[in-house]
Short mmCIF file of C-alpha atoms and ligand atoms in Angstrom, two decimals:
data_model
loop_
_atom_site.label_atom_id
_atom_site.label_comp_id
_atom_site.label_asym_id
_atom_site.label_seq_id
_atom_site.Cartn_x
_atom_site.Cartn_y
_atom_site.Cartn_z
CA MET A 1 -42.63 -36.81 19.93
CA MET A 2 -43.21 -39.77 17.70
CA ASP A 3 -40.20 -41.19 15.97
CA LEU A 4 -40.79 -41.36 12.22
CA LYS A 5 -37.14 -42.04 11.39
CA ILE A 6 -37.66 -45.60 10.17
CA PHE A 7 -40.18 -44.38 7.59
CA ASP A 8 -37.70 -41.78 6.36
CA ARG A 9 -34.87 -44.29 6.29
CA MET A 10 -36.62 -47.29 4.75
CA GLU A 11 -39.47 -45.98 2.64
CA SER A 12 -39.11 -44.60 -0.84
CA GLU A 13 -39.26 -40.88 -1.45
CA VAL A 14 -42.49 -41.60 -3.27
CA ARG A 15 -44.40 -41.66 0.03
CA GLY A 16 -46.97 -38.91 0.19
CA TYR A 17 -49.64 -38.62 2.88
CA VAL A 18 -47.24 -39.43 5.72
CA ARG A 19 -45.62 -36.10 4.91
CA SER A 20 -48.89 -34.22 5.37
CA PHE A 21 -49.77 -36.07 8.57
CA PRO A 22 -46.42 -36.80 10.23
CA VAL A 23 -47.58 -38.92 13.16
CA ILE A 24 -47.93 -42.66 13.68
CA PHE A 25 -51.55 -43.70 13.80
CA LYS A 26 -52.27 -46.76 15.89
CA GLN A 27 -56.05 -47.03 16.03
CA ALA A 28 -59.16 -45.74 14.34
CA ARG A 29 -62.81 -45.94 15.23
CA GLY A 30 -65.62 -44.38 13.26
CA SER A 31 -64.45 -40.88 12.43
CA VAL A 32 -61.68 -40.72 15.01
CA LEU A 33 -58.02 -41.55 14.39
CA ILE A 34 -55.69 -42.07 17.35
CA ASP A 35 -51.92 -41.65 17.19
CA GLU A 36 -49.21 -43.26 19.31
CA ASP A 37 -49.31 -40.35 21.77
CA ASN A 38 -53.04 -41.03 22.18
CA LYS A 39 -53.91 -37.76 20.48
CA GLU A 40 -57.24 -37.96 18.68
CA TYR A 41 -58.02 -36.58 15.24
CA ILE A 42 -61.34 -36.14 13.51
CA ASP A 43 -61.12 -37.75 10.09
CA PHE A 44 -62.24 -35.37 7.33
CA PHE A 45 -60.35 -37.34 4.69
CA SER A 46 -61.79 -40.86 4.95
CA GLY A 47 -58.95 -42.52 3.06
CA ALA A 48 -59.70 -40.33 0.03
CA GLY A 49 -63.27 -41.59 0.02
CA THR A 50 -62.55 -45.21 0.95
CA LEU A 51 -64.14 -45.10 4.39
CA ASN A 52 -67.66 -43.84 3.71
CA TYR A 53 -68.91 -45.91 6.67
CA GLY A 54 -66.07 -44.92 8.99
CA HIS A 55 -63.10 -46.85 10.36
CA ASN A 56 -63.74 -50.32 11.76
CA ASN A 57 -67.47 -49.95 11.31
CA PRO A 58 -68.79 -52.29 14.04
CA ILE A 59 -71.54 -53.85 11.90
CA LEU A 60 -69.14 -54.70 9.09
CA LYS A 61 -66.40 -55.75 11.49
CA SER A 62 -68.56 -58.29 13.27
CA LYS A 63 -69.57 -59.87 9.93
CA LEU A 64 -65.93 -60.06 8.96
CA ILE A 65 -64.87 -61.69 12.23
CA GLU A 66 -67.77 -64.13 12.01
CA TYR A 67 -66.72 -65.07 8.46
CA LEU A 68 -63.08 -65.58 9.44
CA ASP A 69 -64.10 -67.63 12.47
CA THR A 70 -65.89 -70.11 10.22
CA ASP A 71 -62.84 -70.39 7.91
CA GLY A 72 -64.63 -68.84 4.96
CA LEU A 73 -62.34 -68.44 1.95
CA VAL A 74 -60.14 -65.37 2.08
CA HIS A 75 -58.64 -65.63 -1.38
CA GLY A 76 -60.55 -67.24 -4.21
CA LEU A 77 -59.15 -66.03 -7.55
CA ASP A 78 -62.37 -65.72 -9.54
CA MET A 79 -63.82 -69.01 -8.38
CA ALA A 80 -67.37 -69.24 -7.11
CA THR A 81 -67.56 -68.86 -3.34
CA SER A 82 -70.42 -68.47 -0.89
CA ALA A 83 -69.29 -64.94 -0.05
CA LYS A 84 -69.26 -63.94 -3.70
CA LYS A 85 -72.63 -65.55 -4.31
CA TYR A 86 -74.14 -63.58 -1.45
CA PHE A 87 -72.54 -60.38 -2.72
CA LEU A 88 -74.00 -60.92 -6.22
CA GLU A 89 -77.45 -61.61 -4.79
CA THR A 90 -77.25 -58.51 -2.64
CA VAL A 91 -76.16 -56.25 -5.50
CA ASP A 92 -79.06 -57.54 -7.56
CA ARG A 93 -81.62 -57.12 -4.79
CA VAL A 94 -80.44 -53.83 -3.28
CA LEU A 95 -78.96 -51.94 -6.22
CA PHE A 96 -80.28 -53.30 -9.52
CA LYS A 97 -83.86 -54.50 -8.93
CA PRO A 98 -85.20 -51.28 -7.38
CA ARG A 99 -83.69 -49.30 -10.26
CA LYS A 100 -84.72 -51.85 -12.88
CA TRP A 101 -81.11 -51.92 -14.03
CA GLN A 102 -79.22 -54.63 -15.81
CA TYR A 103 -75.47 -54.66 -15.61
CA THR A 104 -72.95 -57.47 -15.84
CA LEU A 105 -70.29 -57.46 -13.14
CA GLN A 106 -66.60 -57.75 -13.89
CA PHE A 107 -64.44 -58.31 -10.83
CA THR A 108 -61.01 -56.85 -11.51
CA GLY A 109 -57.82 -56.58 -9.50
CA PRO A 110 -58.44 -54.78 -6.22
CA THR A 111 -57.42 -51.19 -6.93
CA GLY A 112 -59.42 -48.53 -8.68
CA THR A 113 -56.98 -48.26 -11.53
CA ASN A 114 -57.50 -51.97 -12.27
CA ALA A 115 -61.18 -51.29 -12.88
CA VAL A 116 -60.42 -48.29 -15.09
CA GLU A 117 -57.92 -50.31 -17.16
CA ALA A 118 -60.54 -53.01 -17.72
CA ALA A 119 -63.21 -50.46 -18.64
CA LEU A 120 -60.97 -48.75 -21.20
CA LYS A 121 -59.81 -52.05 -22.70
CA LEU A 122 -63.35 -53.27 -23.10
CA ALA A 123 -64.59 -50.01 -24.61
CA ARG A 124 -61.77 -50.10 -27.19
CA GLN A 125 -62.56 -53.72 -28.04
CA VAL A 126 -66.27 -53.03 -28.39
CA LYS A 127 -65.84 -50.07 -30.70
CA GLY A 128 -62.64 -51.18 -32.41
CA ARG A 129 -61.18 -47.70 -31.91
CA GLN A 130 -58.32 -46.40 -29.81
CA ASN A 131 -59.14 -42.85 -28.86
CA ILE A 132 -60.82 -41.99 -25.54
CA ILE A 133 -62.18 -38.60 -24.52
CA SER A 134 -61.15 -37.57 -21.03
CA PHE A 135 -61.50 -34.25 -19.25
CA THR A 136 -59.26 -31.54 -17.88
CA HIS A 137 -58.41 -32.16 -14.22
CA GLY A 138 -59.71 -35.73 -14.48
CA PHE A 139 -58.09 -38.40 -12.32
CA HIS A 140 -58.45 -42.10 -13.09
CA GLY A 141 -55.42 -43.82 -11.58
CA VAL A 142 -51.68 -44.07 -12.18
CA SER A 143 -51.13 -47.28 -14.19
CA GLY A 144 -50.47 -46.93 -17.93
CA GLY A 145 -53.94 -46.87 -19.44
CA SER A 146 -55.56 -44.97 -16.57
CA LEU A 147 -52.67 -42.55 -16.45
CA ALA A 148 -53.17 -41.73 -20.13
CA VAL A 149 -56.66 -40.45 -19.31
CA THR A 150 -55.48 -38.65 -16.15
CA ALA A 151 -54.76 -34.97 -16.65
CA ASN A 152 -52.39 -33.98 -13.85
CA SER A 153 -48.84 -33.43 -15.13
CA LYS A 154 -47.29 -34.48 -11.81
CA PHE A 155 -48.57 -38.00 -12.41
CA ARG A 156 -48.16 -37.97 -16.19
CA ASN A 157 -44.54 -36.87 -16.03
CA ALA A 158 -43.69 -39.86 -13.86
CA ALA A 159 -44.75 -42.32 -16.58
CA GLY A 160 -41.48 -42.31 -18.47
CA VAL A 161 -43.23 -43.23 -21.71
CA ALA A 162 -45.57 -41.43 -24.07
CA LEU A 163 -49.18 -41.50 -22.94
CA GLY A 164 -51.53 -41.48 -25.87
CA ASN A 165 -54.82 -42.45 -27.42
CA THR A 166 -56.61 -39.79 -25.41
CA SER A 167 -58.12 -36.42 -26.31
CA PHE A 168 -58.62 -34.08 -23.37
CA MET A 169 -61.65 -31.82 -23.46
CA PRO A 170 -62.67 -29.03 -21.06
CA PHE A 171 -64.70 -30.25 -18.08
CA ASP A 172 -67.91 -28.47 -17.08
CA GLY A 173 -67.09 -24.94 -15.92
CA TYR A 174 -63.52 -25.01 -17.19
CA PHE A 175 -63.86 -21.57 -18.78
CA GLY A 176 -66.04 -20.18 -16.00
CA PRO A 177 -69.80 -20.24 -15.52
CA ASP A 178 -70.71 -18.56 -18.81
CA ALA A 179 -69.10 -20.92 -21.32
CA ASN A 180 -70.77 -24.24 -22.04
CA THR A 181 -67.91 -26.63 -22.66
CA MET A 182 -70.32 -29.19 -24.10
CA ASP A 183 -70.77 -26.92 -27.13
CA TYR A 184 -67.04 -27.11 -27.68
CA LEU A 185 -66.97 -30.91 -27.43
CA GLU A 186 -69.94 -31.17 -29.77
CA ARG A 187 -68.29 -28.94 -32.36
CA MET A 188 -65.05 -30.94 -32.20
CA LEU A 189 -66.90 -34.20 -32.70
CA ASP A 190 -69.14 -32.88 -35.46
CA ASP A 191 -66.19 -31.58 -37.47
CA SER A 192 -64.36 -34.36 -39.30
CA SER A 193 -61.38 -32.02 -39.62
CA SER A 194 -61.13 -31.05 -35.96
CA GLY A 195 -58.20 -33.42 -35.53
CA ILE A 196 -60.00 -35.61 -33.02
CA ASP A 197 -59.91 -39.30 -33.93
CA HIS A 198 -63.36 -40.85 -33.54
CA PRO A 199 -63.34 -41.93 -29.87
CA ALA A 200 -64.39 -45.33 -28.56
CA ALA A 201 -65.61 -43.82 -25.32
CA VAL A 202 -65.75 -40.89 -22.94
CA ILE A 203 -64.58 -41.33 -19.35
CA VAL A 204 -65.86 -38.86 -16.78
CA GLU A 205 -66.19 -38.23 -13.05
CA THR A 206 -69.44 -36.47 -12.06
CA VAL A 207 -67.50 -34.67 -9.33
CA GLN A 208 -63.75 -34.55 -9.85
CA GLY A 209 -62.42 -35.75 -6.50
CA GLU A 210 -58.69 -35.33 -7.01
CA GLY A 211 -59.01 -32.60 -9.60
CA GLY A 212 -60.43 -29.98 -7.24
CA VAL A 213 -64.03 -30.94 -6.38
CA ASN A 214 -65.27 -29.73 -9.77
CA VAL A 215 -68.95 -30.53 -10.11
CA ALA A 216 -70.59 -31.42 -13.42
CA THR A 217 -74.16 -30.15 -13.61
CA TRP A 218 -76.95 -32.65 -14.32
CA ARG A 219 -77.61 -30.81 -17.55
CA TRP A 220 -74.02 -31.16 -18.70
CA LEU A 221 -74.02 -34.87 -17.92
CA LYS A 222 -77.28 -35.38 -19.78
CA ASP A 223 -75.87 -33.55 -22.80
CA LEU A 224 -72.72 -35.64 -22.58
CA GLU A 225 -74.78 -38.81 -22.68
CA LYS A 226 -76.71 -37.52 -25.68
CA LEU A 227 -73.48 -36.70 -27.48
CA CYS A 228 -72.17 -40.19 -26.75
CA ARG A 229 -75.25 -41.69 -28.36
CA GLN A 230 -75.07 -39.40 -31.39
CA HIS A 231 -71.43 -40.20 -32.01
CA ASP A 232 -71.52 -43.90 -31.19
CA MET A 233 -69.20 -43.57 -28.19
CA LEU A 234 -69.53 -45.44 -24.90
CA LEU A 235 -70.11 -43.45 -21.73
CA ILE A 236 -67.88 -44.58 -18.87
CA VAL A 237 -68.62 -43.02 -15.48
CA ASP A 238 -65.70 -43.40 -13.10
CA ASP A 239 -67.58 -43.53 -9.80
CA ILE A 240 -64.61 -44.76 -7.81
CA GLN A 241 -64.39 -41.77 -5.46
CA VAL A 242 -67.82 -40.16 -5.53
CA GLY A 243 -69.90 -43.32 -5.89
CA CYS A 244 -70.97 -45.61 -3.02
CA GLY A 245 -73.14 -42.90 -1.50
CA ARG A 246 -70.71 -40.00 -1.31
CA THR A 247 -72.94 -37.55 -3.17
CA GLY A 248 -76.20 -38.56 -1.50
CA SER A 249 -77.27 -41.47 -3.73
CA PHE A 250 -75.46 -44.77 -4.19
CA PHE A 251 -74.36 -43.87 -7.71
CA SER A 252 -73.30 -40.27 -8.18
CA PHE A 253 -75.12 -39.77 -11.49
CA GLU A 254 -78.59 -40.99 -10.54
CA SER A 255 -80.22 -37.57 -10.36
CA ALA A 256 -78.95 -36.81 -13.86
CA GLY A 257 -81.08 -39.67 -15.15
CA ILE A 258 -78.30 -40.99 -17.34
CA GLN A 259 -77.45 -44.64 -18.02
CA PRO A 260 -73.70 -45.09 -18.40
CA ASP A 261 -72.56 -48.02 -20.54
CA ILE A 262 -69.79 -48.81 -18.11
CA ILE A 263 -69.37 -47.84 -14.44
CA THR A 264 -66.24 -48.27 -12.35
CA LEU A 265 -66.47 -48.67 -8.57
CA SER A 266 -63.80 -49.17 -5.94
CA LYS A 267 -62.71 -47.11 -2.90
CA SER A 268 -65.75 -47.40 -0.57
CA LEU A 269 -67.21 -50.45 -2.31
CA SER A 270 -66.09 -52.93 0.36
CA GLY A 271 -67.19 -50.43 2.99
CA PHE A 272 -64.41 -51.45 5.32
CA GLY A 273 -61.31 -50.18 3.58
CA LEU A 274 -60.62 -53.60 2.09
CA PRO A 275 -59.41 -53.47 -1.51
CA MET A 276 -62.06 -54.36 -4.07
CA SER A 277 -63.02 -53.05 -7.49
CA LEU A 278 -65.80 -53.66 -9.92
CA VAL A 279 -66.73 -52.78 -13.46
CA LEU A 280 -70.43 -52.68 -14.29
CA ILE A 281 -71.04 -53.38 -17.95
CA LYS A 282 -74.22 -53.17 -20.01
CA PRO A 283 -74.83 -56.86 -20.79
CA GLU A 284 -74.73 -56.45 -24.57
CA LEU A 285 -71.25 -54.91 -24.35
CA ASP A 286 -69.75 -57.80 -22.42
CA ILE A 287 -67.71 -59.19 -25.30
CA TRP A 288 -64.82 -60.36 -23.10
CA LYS A 289 -63.39 -63.76 -24.05
CA PRO A 290 -63.12 -66.07 -21.01
CA GLY A 291 -59.93 -65.28 -19.11
CA ALA A 292 -58.90 -62.49 -21.51
CA HIS A 293 -58.37 -60.11 -18.60
CA SER A 294 -57.20 -61.56 -15.32
CA GLY A 295 -55.63 -60.70 -11.98
CA THR A 296 -54.64 -62.72 -8.92
CA PHE A 297 -56.58 -60.62 -6.46
CA ARG A 298 -60.01 -60.49 -8.07
CA GLY A 299 -61.50 -62.55 -5.30
CA ASN A 300 -61.00 -60.69 -2.04
CA ASN A 301 -63.75 -62.57 -0.25
CA LEU A 302 -63.33 -60.54 2.94
CA ALA A 303 -64.24 -57.50 0.88
CA PHE A 304 -67.26 -59.32 -0.59
CA VAL A 305 -68.53 -60.01 2.94
CA THR A 306 -68.28 -56.40 4.09
CA ALA A 307 -69.46 -55.00 0.74
CA ALA A 308 -72.63 -57.09 0.88
CA GLN A 309 -73.22 -56.11 4.50
CA ALA A 310 -72.73 -52.42 3.71
CA LEU A 311 -75.44 -52.68 1.04
CA GLU A 312 -77.73 -54.54 3.46
CA SER A 313 -77.20 -52.13 6.32
CA TYR A 314 -77.23 -48.79 4.52
CA TRP A 315 -78.88 -49.04 1.12
CA ARG A 316 -82.03 -51.12 1.48
CA ASP A 317 -84.08 -47.93 1.86
CA GLY A 318 -83.51 -44.20 1.43
CA ALA A 319 -82.83 -43.31 5.07
CA PHE A 320 -79.05 -43.30 4.85
CA ALA A 321 -79.06 -41.27 1.63
CA ASN A 322 -81.43 -38.76 3.22
CA ASP A 323 -79.19 -38.42 6.22
CA THR A 324 -76.20 -37.82 3.94
CA ARG A 325 -78.10 -35.00 2.23
CA ARG A 326 -78.97 -33.53 5.63
CA LYS A 327 -75.29 -33.54 6.55
CA GLU A 328 -74.49 -32.04 3.15
CA ARG A 329 -76.68 -29.02 3.99
CA LEU A 330 -75.03 -28.67 7.37
CA VAL A 331 -71.51 -28.70 5.91
CA ARG A 332 -72.49 -26.50 3.01
CA ASP A 333 -74.14 -23.86 5.22
CA TRP A 334 -71.17 -23.85 7.51
CA LEU A 335 -68.65 -23.40 4.69
CA GLU A 336 -70.75 -20.73 2.99
CA ASN A 337 -70.97 -18.79 6.23
CA LEU A 338 -67.25 -19.09 6.57
CA VAL A 339 -66.74 -17.72 3.05
CA HIS A 340 -69.09 -14.81 3.79
CA SER A 341 -67.18 -14.07 6.98
CA TYR A 342 -64.06 -13.36 4.95
CA PRO A 343 -65.32 -11.46 1.92
CA MET A 344 -61.84 -10.12 1.20
CA ALA A 345 -60.28 -13.56 1.04
CA GLY A 346 -61.83 -14.51 -2.31
CA MET A 347 -62.94 -17.98 -1.21
CA SER A 348 -65.90 -20.01 -2.47
CA VAL A 349 -67.55 -23.39 -1.90
CA ARG A 350 -68.42 -26.17 -4.30
CA GLY A 351 -69.32 -29.80 -4.03
CA ARG A 352 -72.13 -32.33 -3.94
CA GLY A 353 -73.17 -34.46 -1.00
CA LEU A 354 -70.41 -35.00 1.51
CA ILE A 355 -67.61 -33.99 -0.80
CA GLN A 356 -67.36 -30.24 -0.40
CA GLY A 357 -64.46 -28.02 -1.33
CA LEU A 358 -63.43 -24.72 0.20
CA VAL A 359 -61.86 -23.05 -2.80
CA THR A 360 -59.07 -20.57 -2.07
CA PRO A 361 -57.57 -18.14 -4.61
CA GLY A 362 -54.59 -20.47 -4.90
CA ASP A 363 -51.76 -18.15 -3.93
CA ASP A 364 -49.50 -18.62 -0.91
CA ASP A 365 -50.51 -22.28 -0.44
CA ILE A 366 -53.44 -21.12 1.65
CA ALA A 367 -55.40 -24.36 1.44
CA ALA A 368 -52.35 -26.43 2.36
CA ARG A 369 -51.63 -24.12 5.29
CA ILE A 370 -55.23 -24.38 6.50
CA ALA A 371 -54.97 -28.18 6.28
CA LYS A 372 -51.73 -28.09 8.24
CA LYS A 373 -53.23 -25.89 10.96
CA ALA A 374 -56.31 -28.10 11.10
CA PHE A 375 -54.08 -31.12 11.61
CA GLU A 376 -52.35 -29.37 14.53
CA HIS A 377 -55.80 -28.76 16.00
CA GLY A 378 -56.87 -32.37 15.47
CA VAL A 379 -58.49 -32.70 12.06
CA VAL A 380 -57.14 -34.82 9.21
CA ILE A 381 -58.04 -33.08 5.96
CA GLU A 382 -56.45 -32.93 2.50
CA THR A 383 -56.27 -30.49 -0.37
CA SER A 384 -57.03 -31.18 -4.01
CA GLY A 385 -56.94 -29.38 -7.35
CA ALA A 386 -54.20 -28.61 -9.86
CA ASN A 387 -52.45 -26.28 -7.41
CA ASP A 388 -53.78 -27.87 -4.22
CA GLU A 389 -55.98 -24.79 -3.89
CA VAL A 390 -59.08 -26.62 -2.66
CA LEU A 391 -59.54 -27.78 0.92
CA LYS A 392 -61.48 -31.02 0.49
CA VAL A 393 -64.02 -31.78 3.22
CA LEU A 394 -64.62 -35.52 3.01
CA PRO A 395 -65.96 -36.92 6.28
CA ALA A 396 -67.40 -40.42 6.66
CA LEU A 397 -71.09 -40.48 5.73
CA THR A 398 -71.67 -42.06 9.14
CA ILE A 399 -69.97 -39.27 11.10
CA GLU A 400 -71.84 -38.22 14.25
CA ASP A 401 -73.21 -34.67 14.13
CA ASP A 402 -71.21 -33.51 17.14
CA LEU A 403 -67.94 -34.69 15.59
CA LEU A 404 -68.87 -33.12 12.27
CA LEU A 405 -69.54 -29.79 13.97
CA ARG A 406 -66.38 -30.01 16.05
CA GLY A 407 -64.38 -30.68 12.89
CA LEU A 408 -66.00 -27.74 11.12
CA GLU A 409 -65.24 -25.49 14.09
CA ILE A 410 -61.61 -26.51 13.83
CA ILE A 411 -61.62 -25.74 10.10
CA GLU A 412 -63.09 -22.31 10.81
CA ARG A 413 -60.51 -21.63 13.48
CA SER A 414 -57.70 -22.79 11.16
CA VAL A 415 -58.95 -20.59 8.32
CA GLY A 416 -59.06 -17.67 10.74
CA GLU A 417 -55.51 -18.26 11.90
CA VAL A 418 -54.08 -18.62 8.40
CA LEU A 419 -55.92 -15.57 7.07
CA ALA A 420 -55.00 -13.49 10.12
CA GLY A 421 -51.38 -14.24 9.24
CA LYS A 422 -52.10 -12.65 5.86
CA GLY A 423 -53.77 -9.63 7.46
CA VAL A 424 -57.31 -10.65 6.44
CA SER A 425 -59.83 -10.51 9.28
CA ALA A 426 -63.37 -11.74 9.56
CA HIS A 427 -66.64 -9.85 9.24
CA VAL A 428 -65.07 -6.77 7.71
CA LEU A 429 -67.78 -6.33 5.13
CA LYS A 430 -70.61 -8.29 6.69
CA PHE A 431 -74.12 -6.86 6.87
CA GLY A 432 -74.37 -4.80 3.74
CA GLY A 433 -70.80 -3.75 3.62
CA GLN A 434 -70.79 -1.97 6.95
CA ALA A 435 -67.60 -2.35 8.88
CA ARG A 436 -68.15 -3.56 12.40
C1 PLP B 1 -58.74 -43.06 -6.53
C2 PLP B 1 -59.31 -43.02 -7.88
C3 PLP B 1 -58.91 -43.90 -8.89
C4 PLP B 1 -57.77 -44.87 -8.72
O1 PLP B 1 -57.95 -45.77 -7.68
P1 PLP B 1 -56.68 -46.51 -7.06
O2 PLP B 1 -57.25 -47.49 -6.09
O3 PLP B 1 -55.85 -45.45 -6.40
O4 PLP B 1 -55.96 -47.16 -8.18
C5 PLP B 1 -59.54 -43.83 -10.12
N1 PLP B 1 -60.52 -42.95 -10.35
C6 PLP B 1 -60.94 -42.09 -9.40
C7 PLP B 1 -62.06 -41.16 -9.71
C8 PLP B 1 -60.34 -42.08 -8.14
O5 PLP B 1 -60.73 -41.20 -7.22
#
């Protein structure tokens, strides 16, 4: 048994994931994690979407080692460096030019919440208003400004101060499939006596990663953009978790055909798990005064090296995106079959690309128990949603098919074991309701 005592003794109670996965990991390659007993785990969590290209991706790693070997700058504040120059050129060539996009890049401090803070600040400056529209179950980070637009009470209650200047509106599907929540938002904005202060901006995730894998339809996103234009509000898409290819295109909103005013990127941006965040700003909105927003770690040049290489290696053509969509179908089919195998269990599937959620009814901690079983059987997987009712399948986009299938088999087995404990068995009503 691995001795975790020093973590219990020295680390704050605030620690989280070590409680779900109580082993000591010593190595990781691709989609496999290895603990100190040499037990291997298939990674279906990917650092909450930070490792879209797997652990220690060999292409990115060799670039990194090469860069360090030549004494390239590691830390550069926001000074011009060769690594940053190459990153800018690569973003322009690989991301912007083919899309005919123009965005100005703001490098912020390295965590996602740093990018969100900058985006909110800028939007408020541009419009000269304080209020921001955010959505139920939205997650945008845990520092003051980001926390104010984050819905989850567990995080909000930890703030210790009032969190304000935000109006929460129902996300797509909040009242079930038959109610269009955009009608509600529109009515609130149209009515000068609705009690909603004219917002500077709307901040939205196209798929709510932490909030339970809730998927906004393309139609809803399009209508949201239209509403933003009508009411002179900026549209901020927080693409920190589901951007960088997670949903099958580099940006998660591309199929919706919308043009956000501001985009935040982080998690898988460096491609290697190195901290790095970015705010993309429509050029005409870039009213920042020089140095008005700073941060010591805005120049993680190691991250620039791997970020540029990730774009070069995976995004110069559509092959990688196509392969992600192929894997999406595989995962989706598998999970849907699983749901149909247990018609009495009341489960369903939702997601987009390689973020797919197995939604449980939410009683008895079923999702958490499935995740725990899966971990025993060698899969690292997390839950999400307000009551942790959604098992979140989040493998690396680069995962080999055989590992993906093995992981899914383990999920199926774990679901079976947990449901059997509740007296629910498989296939009871399969094939037209006939018991077998
Ligand atoms: C993770 C996440 C953040 C916050 O990023 P940190 O690096 O944890 O600060 C913000 N928005 C979304 C959508 C996220 O998933």
